[in-house]
Tab-separated table of C-alpha atoms and ligand atoms in Angstrom:
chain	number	residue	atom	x	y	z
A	1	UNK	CA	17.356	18.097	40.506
A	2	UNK	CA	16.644	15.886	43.340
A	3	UNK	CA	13.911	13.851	43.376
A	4	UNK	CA	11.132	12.900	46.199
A	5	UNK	CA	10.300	9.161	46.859
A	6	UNK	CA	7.246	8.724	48.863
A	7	UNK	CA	6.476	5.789	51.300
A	8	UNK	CA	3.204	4.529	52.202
A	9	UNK	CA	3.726	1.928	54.504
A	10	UNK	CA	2.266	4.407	57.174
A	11	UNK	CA	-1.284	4.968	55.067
A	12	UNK	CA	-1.217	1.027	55.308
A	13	UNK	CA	-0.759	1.041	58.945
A	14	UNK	CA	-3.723	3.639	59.774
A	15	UNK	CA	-5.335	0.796	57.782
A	16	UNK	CA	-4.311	-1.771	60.002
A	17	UNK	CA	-5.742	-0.320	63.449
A	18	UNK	CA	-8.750	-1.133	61.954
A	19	UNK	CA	-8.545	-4.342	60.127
A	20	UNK	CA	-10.497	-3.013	57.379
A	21	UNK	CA	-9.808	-1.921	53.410
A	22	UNK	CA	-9.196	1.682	54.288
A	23	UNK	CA	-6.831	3.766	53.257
A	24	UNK	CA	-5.543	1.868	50.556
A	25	UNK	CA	-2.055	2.644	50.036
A	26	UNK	CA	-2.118	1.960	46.505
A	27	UNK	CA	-4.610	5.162	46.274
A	28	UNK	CA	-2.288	6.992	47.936
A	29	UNK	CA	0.957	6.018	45.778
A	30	UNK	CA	-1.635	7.323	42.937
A	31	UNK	CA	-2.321	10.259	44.305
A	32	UNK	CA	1.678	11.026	45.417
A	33	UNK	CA	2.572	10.351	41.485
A	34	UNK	CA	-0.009	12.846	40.283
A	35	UNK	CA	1.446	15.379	42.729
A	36	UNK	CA	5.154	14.979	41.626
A	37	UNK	CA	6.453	11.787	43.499
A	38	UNK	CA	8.870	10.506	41.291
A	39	UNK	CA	8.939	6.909	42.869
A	40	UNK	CA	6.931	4.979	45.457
A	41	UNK	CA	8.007	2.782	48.331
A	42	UNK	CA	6.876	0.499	50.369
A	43	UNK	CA	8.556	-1.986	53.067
A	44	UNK	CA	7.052	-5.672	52.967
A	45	UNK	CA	8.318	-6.609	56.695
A	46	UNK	CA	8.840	-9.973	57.429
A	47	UNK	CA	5.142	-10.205	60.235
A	48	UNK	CA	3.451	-7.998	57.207
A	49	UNK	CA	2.884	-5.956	60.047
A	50	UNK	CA	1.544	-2.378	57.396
A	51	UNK	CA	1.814	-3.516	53.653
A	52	UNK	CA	1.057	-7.062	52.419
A	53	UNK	CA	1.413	-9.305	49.641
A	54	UNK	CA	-1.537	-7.910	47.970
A	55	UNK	CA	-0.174	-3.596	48.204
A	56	UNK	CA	2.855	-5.099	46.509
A	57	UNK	CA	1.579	-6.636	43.815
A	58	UNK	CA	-0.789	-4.255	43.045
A	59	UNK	CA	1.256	-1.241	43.368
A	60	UNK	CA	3.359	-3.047	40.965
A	61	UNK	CA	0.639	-2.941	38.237
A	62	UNK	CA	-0.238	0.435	38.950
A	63	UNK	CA	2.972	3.081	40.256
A	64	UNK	CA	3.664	4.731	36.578
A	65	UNK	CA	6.973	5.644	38.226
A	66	UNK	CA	9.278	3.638	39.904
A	67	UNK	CA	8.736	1.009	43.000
A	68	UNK	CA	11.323	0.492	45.194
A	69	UNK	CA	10.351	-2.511	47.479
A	70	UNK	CA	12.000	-1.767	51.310
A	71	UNK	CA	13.096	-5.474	52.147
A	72	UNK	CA	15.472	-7.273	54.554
A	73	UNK	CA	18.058	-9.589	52.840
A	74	UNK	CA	16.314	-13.042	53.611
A	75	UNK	CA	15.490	-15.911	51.297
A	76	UNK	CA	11.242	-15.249	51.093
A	77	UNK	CA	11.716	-11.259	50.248
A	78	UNK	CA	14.607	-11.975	47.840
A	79	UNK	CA	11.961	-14.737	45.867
A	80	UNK	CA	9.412	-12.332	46.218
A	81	UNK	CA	11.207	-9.440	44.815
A	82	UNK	CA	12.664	-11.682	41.415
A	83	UNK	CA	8.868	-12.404	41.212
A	84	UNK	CA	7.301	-8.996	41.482
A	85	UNK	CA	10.055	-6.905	39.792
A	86	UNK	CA	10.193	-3.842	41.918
A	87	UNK	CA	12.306	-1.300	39.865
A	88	UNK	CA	14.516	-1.337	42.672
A	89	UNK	CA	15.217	-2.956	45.799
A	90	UNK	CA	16.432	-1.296	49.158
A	91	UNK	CA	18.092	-3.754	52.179
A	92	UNK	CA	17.208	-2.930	55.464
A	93	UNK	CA	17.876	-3.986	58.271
A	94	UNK	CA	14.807	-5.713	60.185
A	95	UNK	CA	13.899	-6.782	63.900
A	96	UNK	CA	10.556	-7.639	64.940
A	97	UNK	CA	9.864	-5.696	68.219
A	98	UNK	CA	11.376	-2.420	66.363
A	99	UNK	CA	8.804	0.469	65.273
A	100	UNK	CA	10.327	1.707	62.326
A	101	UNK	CA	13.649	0.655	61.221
A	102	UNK	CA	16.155	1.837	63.709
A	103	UNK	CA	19.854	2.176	61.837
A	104	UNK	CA	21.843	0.727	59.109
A	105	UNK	CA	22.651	-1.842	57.701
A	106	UNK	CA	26.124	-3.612	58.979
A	107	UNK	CA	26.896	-4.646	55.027
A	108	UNK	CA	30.062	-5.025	56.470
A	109	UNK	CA	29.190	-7.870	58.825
A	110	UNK	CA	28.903	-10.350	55.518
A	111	UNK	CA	30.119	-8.554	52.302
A	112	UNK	CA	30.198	-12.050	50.406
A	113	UNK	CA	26.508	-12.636	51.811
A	114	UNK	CA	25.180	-9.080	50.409
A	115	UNK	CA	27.100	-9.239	46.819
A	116	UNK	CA	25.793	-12.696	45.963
A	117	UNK	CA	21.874	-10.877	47.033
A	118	UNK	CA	22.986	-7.739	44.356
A	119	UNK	CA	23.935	-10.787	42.250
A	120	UNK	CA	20.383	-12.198	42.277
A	121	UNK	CA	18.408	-9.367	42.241
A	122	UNK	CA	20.785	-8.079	39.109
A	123	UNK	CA	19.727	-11.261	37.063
A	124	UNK	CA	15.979	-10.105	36.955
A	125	UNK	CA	17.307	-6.332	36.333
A	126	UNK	CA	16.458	-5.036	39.639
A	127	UNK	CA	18.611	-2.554	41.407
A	128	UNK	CA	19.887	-2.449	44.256
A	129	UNK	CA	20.281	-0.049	47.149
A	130	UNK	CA	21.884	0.016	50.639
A	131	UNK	CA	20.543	1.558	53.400
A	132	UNK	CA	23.050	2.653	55.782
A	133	UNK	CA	25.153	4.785	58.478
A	134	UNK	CA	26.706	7.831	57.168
A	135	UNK	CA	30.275	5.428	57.534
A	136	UNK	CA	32.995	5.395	55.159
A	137	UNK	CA	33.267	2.075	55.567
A	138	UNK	CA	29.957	0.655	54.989
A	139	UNK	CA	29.698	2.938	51.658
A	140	UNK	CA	32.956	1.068	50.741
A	141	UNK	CA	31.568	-2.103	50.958
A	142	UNK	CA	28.207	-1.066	49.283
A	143	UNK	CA	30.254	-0.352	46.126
A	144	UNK	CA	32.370	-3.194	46.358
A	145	UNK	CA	29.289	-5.807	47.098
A	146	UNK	CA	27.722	-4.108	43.884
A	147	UNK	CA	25.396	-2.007	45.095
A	148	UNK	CA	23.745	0.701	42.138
A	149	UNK	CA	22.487	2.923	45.146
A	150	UNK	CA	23.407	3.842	48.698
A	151	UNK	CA	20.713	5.239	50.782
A	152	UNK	CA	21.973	7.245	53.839
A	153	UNK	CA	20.344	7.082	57.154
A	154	UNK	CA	19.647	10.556	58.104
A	155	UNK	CA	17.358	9.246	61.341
A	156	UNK	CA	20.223	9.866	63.724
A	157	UNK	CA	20.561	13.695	62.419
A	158	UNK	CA	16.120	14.124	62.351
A	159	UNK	CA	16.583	12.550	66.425
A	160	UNK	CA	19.477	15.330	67.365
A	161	UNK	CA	18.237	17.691	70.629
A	162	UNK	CA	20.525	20.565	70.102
A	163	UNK	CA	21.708	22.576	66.967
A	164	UNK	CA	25.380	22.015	67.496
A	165	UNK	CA	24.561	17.828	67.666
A	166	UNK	CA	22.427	18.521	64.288
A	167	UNK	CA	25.462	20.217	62.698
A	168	UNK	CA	27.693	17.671	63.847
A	169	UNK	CA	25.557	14.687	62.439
A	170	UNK	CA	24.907	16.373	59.455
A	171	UNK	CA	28.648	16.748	58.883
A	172	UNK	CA	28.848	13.206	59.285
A	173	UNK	CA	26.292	12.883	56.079
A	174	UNK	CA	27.380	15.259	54.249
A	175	UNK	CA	31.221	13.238	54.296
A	176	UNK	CA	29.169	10.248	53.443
A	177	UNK	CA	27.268	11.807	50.530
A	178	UNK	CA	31.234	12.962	49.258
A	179	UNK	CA	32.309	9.171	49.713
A	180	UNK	CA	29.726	7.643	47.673
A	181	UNK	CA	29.457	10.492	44.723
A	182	UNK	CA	33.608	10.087	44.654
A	183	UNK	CA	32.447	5.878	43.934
A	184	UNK	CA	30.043	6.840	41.473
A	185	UNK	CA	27.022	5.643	43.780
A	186	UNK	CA	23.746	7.285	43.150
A	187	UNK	CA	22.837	8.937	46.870
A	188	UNK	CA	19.527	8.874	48.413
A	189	UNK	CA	18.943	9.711	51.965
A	190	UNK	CA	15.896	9.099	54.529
A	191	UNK	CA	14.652	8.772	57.734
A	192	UNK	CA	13.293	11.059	60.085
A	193	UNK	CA	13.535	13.830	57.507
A	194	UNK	CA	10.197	15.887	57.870
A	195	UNK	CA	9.274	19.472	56.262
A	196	UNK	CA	11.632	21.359	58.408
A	197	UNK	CA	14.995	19.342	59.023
A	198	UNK	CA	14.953	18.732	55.376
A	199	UNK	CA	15.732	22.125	54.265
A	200	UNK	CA	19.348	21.616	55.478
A	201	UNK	CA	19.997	19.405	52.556
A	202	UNK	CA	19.815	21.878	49.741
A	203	UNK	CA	23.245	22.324	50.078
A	204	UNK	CA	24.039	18.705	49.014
A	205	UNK	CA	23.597	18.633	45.264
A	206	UNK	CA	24.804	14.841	44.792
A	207	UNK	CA	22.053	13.598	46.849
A	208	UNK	CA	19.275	12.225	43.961
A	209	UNK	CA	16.505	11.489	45.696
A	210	UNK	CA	14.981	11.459	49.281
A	211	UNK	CA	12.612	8.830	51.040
A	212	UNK	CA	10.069	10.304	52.969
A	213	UNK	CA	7.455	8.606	54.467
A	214	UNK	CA	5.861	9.304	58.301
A	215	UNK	CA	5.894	13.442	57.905
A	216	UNK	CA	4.038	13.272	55.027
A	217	UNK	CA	1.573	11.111	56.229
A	218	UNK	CA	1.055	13.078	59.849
A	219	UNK	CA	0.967	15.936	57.425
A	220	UNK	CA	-1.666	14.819	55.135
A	221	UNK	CA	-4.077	14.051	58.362
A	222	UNK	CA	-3.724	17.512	59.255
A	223	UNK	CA	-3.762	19.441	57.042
A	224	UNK	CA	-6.750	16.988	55.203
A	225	UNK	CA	-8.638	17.131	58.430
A	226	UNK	CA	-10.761	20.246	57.839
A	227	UNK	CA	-12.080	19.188	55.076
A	228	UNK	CA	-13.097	15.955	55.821
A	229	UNK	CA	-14.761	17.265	59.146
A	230	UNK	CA	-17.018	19.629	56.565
A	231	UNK	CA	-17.658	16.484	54.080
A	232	UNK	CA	-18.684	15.111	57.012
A	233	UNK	CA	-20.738	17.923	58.455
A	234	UNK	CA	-22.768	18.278	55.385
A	235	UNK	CA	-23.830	14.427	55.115
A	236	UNK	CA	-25.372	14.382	58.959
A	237	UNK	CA	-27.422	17.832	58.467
A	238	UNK	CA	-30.567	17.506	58.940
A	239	UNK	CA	-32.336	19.155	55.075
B	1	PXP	N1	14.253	4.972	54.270
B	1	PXP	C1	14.206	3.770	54.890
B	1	PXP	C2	15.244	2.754	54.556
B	1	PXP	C3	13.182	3.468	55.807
B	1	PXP	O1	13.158	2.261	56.415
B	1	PXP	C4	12.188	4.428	56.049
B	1	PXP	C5	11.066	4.117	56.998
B	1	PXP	O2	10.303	3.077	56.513
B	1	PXP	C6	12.268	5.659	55.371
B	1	PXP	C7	13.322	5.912	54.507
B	1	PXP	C8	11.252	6.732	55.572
B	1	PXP	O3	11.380	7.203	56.877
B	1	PXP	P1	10.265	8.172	57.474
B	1	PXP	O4	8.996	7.383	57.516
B	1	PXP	O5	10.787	8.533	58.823
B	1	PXP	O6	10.174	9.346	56.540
């Protein structure tokens, strides 16, 4: 059965357009485990821009699950992650002016580059997962670079206008999914997928687990809105 992984960079960013303590992400990774999350992520960006230093660590002390730290491939996150010991890691891609990340990883581009990361993040028994397009290709090299996990991008498919492009990019994911399970990959997939689009994947039993992180969040303002409002109602009554 597949499992959900849930990401709370975005409780960290309604944190952030206010400079203060709250929400604490690492409440809300609690709160995910004790309603069935089976692994917590979060992405330490390179400008810290939603979770810092201090989510990380913390989250490491207290997720009862798994943590799978969201990283790009550069020297500080690879020391910080052989530090921390996230249960596993996931390479991203990672450009500063982007809002969330935008597409896969080229693993391609550098094979030798990505297999001696899997290399270090191996020695401290941390595994490792790609994020990338649904491409042949790229799950090739994921597999031969080492890789334990390839996480498809499904962000292209959640973005489709019409039901015929939706088909057609799902096609393209679900040939991925039979690529990496013929390679003996574990699958994940993410991006974009929200509590409507994501019904479409039932059909792919290799997929293990799915990242979800902004729908659940927009989600949890609504439908949590109500009752704040009344917590709130009742505390400025006059008795
Ligand atoms: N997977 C990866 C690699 C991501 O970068 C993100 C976004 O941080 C997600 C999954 C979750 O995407 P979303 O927030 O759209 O559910």
């Amino acid at each position: 059965m597949a499992k959900l992984a849930v990401n709370v960079d975005h409780v960290a960013t309604v944190r952030e357009a206010r400079g203060i303590d709250e929400p604490d992400p690492v409440l809300a990774a609690g709160i995910a485990e004790l309603a069935g999350a089976e692994c917590i992520i979060c992405h330490l960006r390179e400008d810290r821009r939603h979770i810092h230093d201090r989510d990380l660590r913390l989250l490491r002390q207290t997720v009862k699950t798994r943590l799978n730290m969201e990283m790009a491939a550069v020297e500080e996150m690879i020391n910080i992650a052989r530090d921390v010991y996230p249960d596993l890691v996931t390479l991203v891609p990672e450009r500063r002016q982007e809002l969330t990340t935008e597409g896969g990883l080229d693993v391609r581009a550098d094979p030798d580059y990505y297999r001696n990361v899997v290399e270090r993040l191996k020695d401290k028994n941390i595994r490792v997962s790609f994020f990338v397009d649904p491409e042949a290709s790229q799950i090739e090299t994921v597999h031969q670079a080492g890789g334990d996990i390839v996480e498809i991008h499904t962000g292209h498919y959640s973005e489709a206008r019409t039901e015929s492009e939706a088909e057609e990019r799902f096609i393209r994911i679900a040939k991925a999914v039979e690529k990496a399970a013929s390679l003996g990959l574990d699958i994940s997939v993410g991006h974009g997928l929200n509590y409507v689009n994501v019904k479409r994947f039932h059909s792919l039993s290799q997929i293990t687990e799915y990242s979800i992180g902004h729908s659940i969040v927009a989600r949890a303002v609504l439908v949590g809105f109500e009752r704040a409002v009344r917590e709130m109602v009742e505390l400025v009554r006059p008795f």
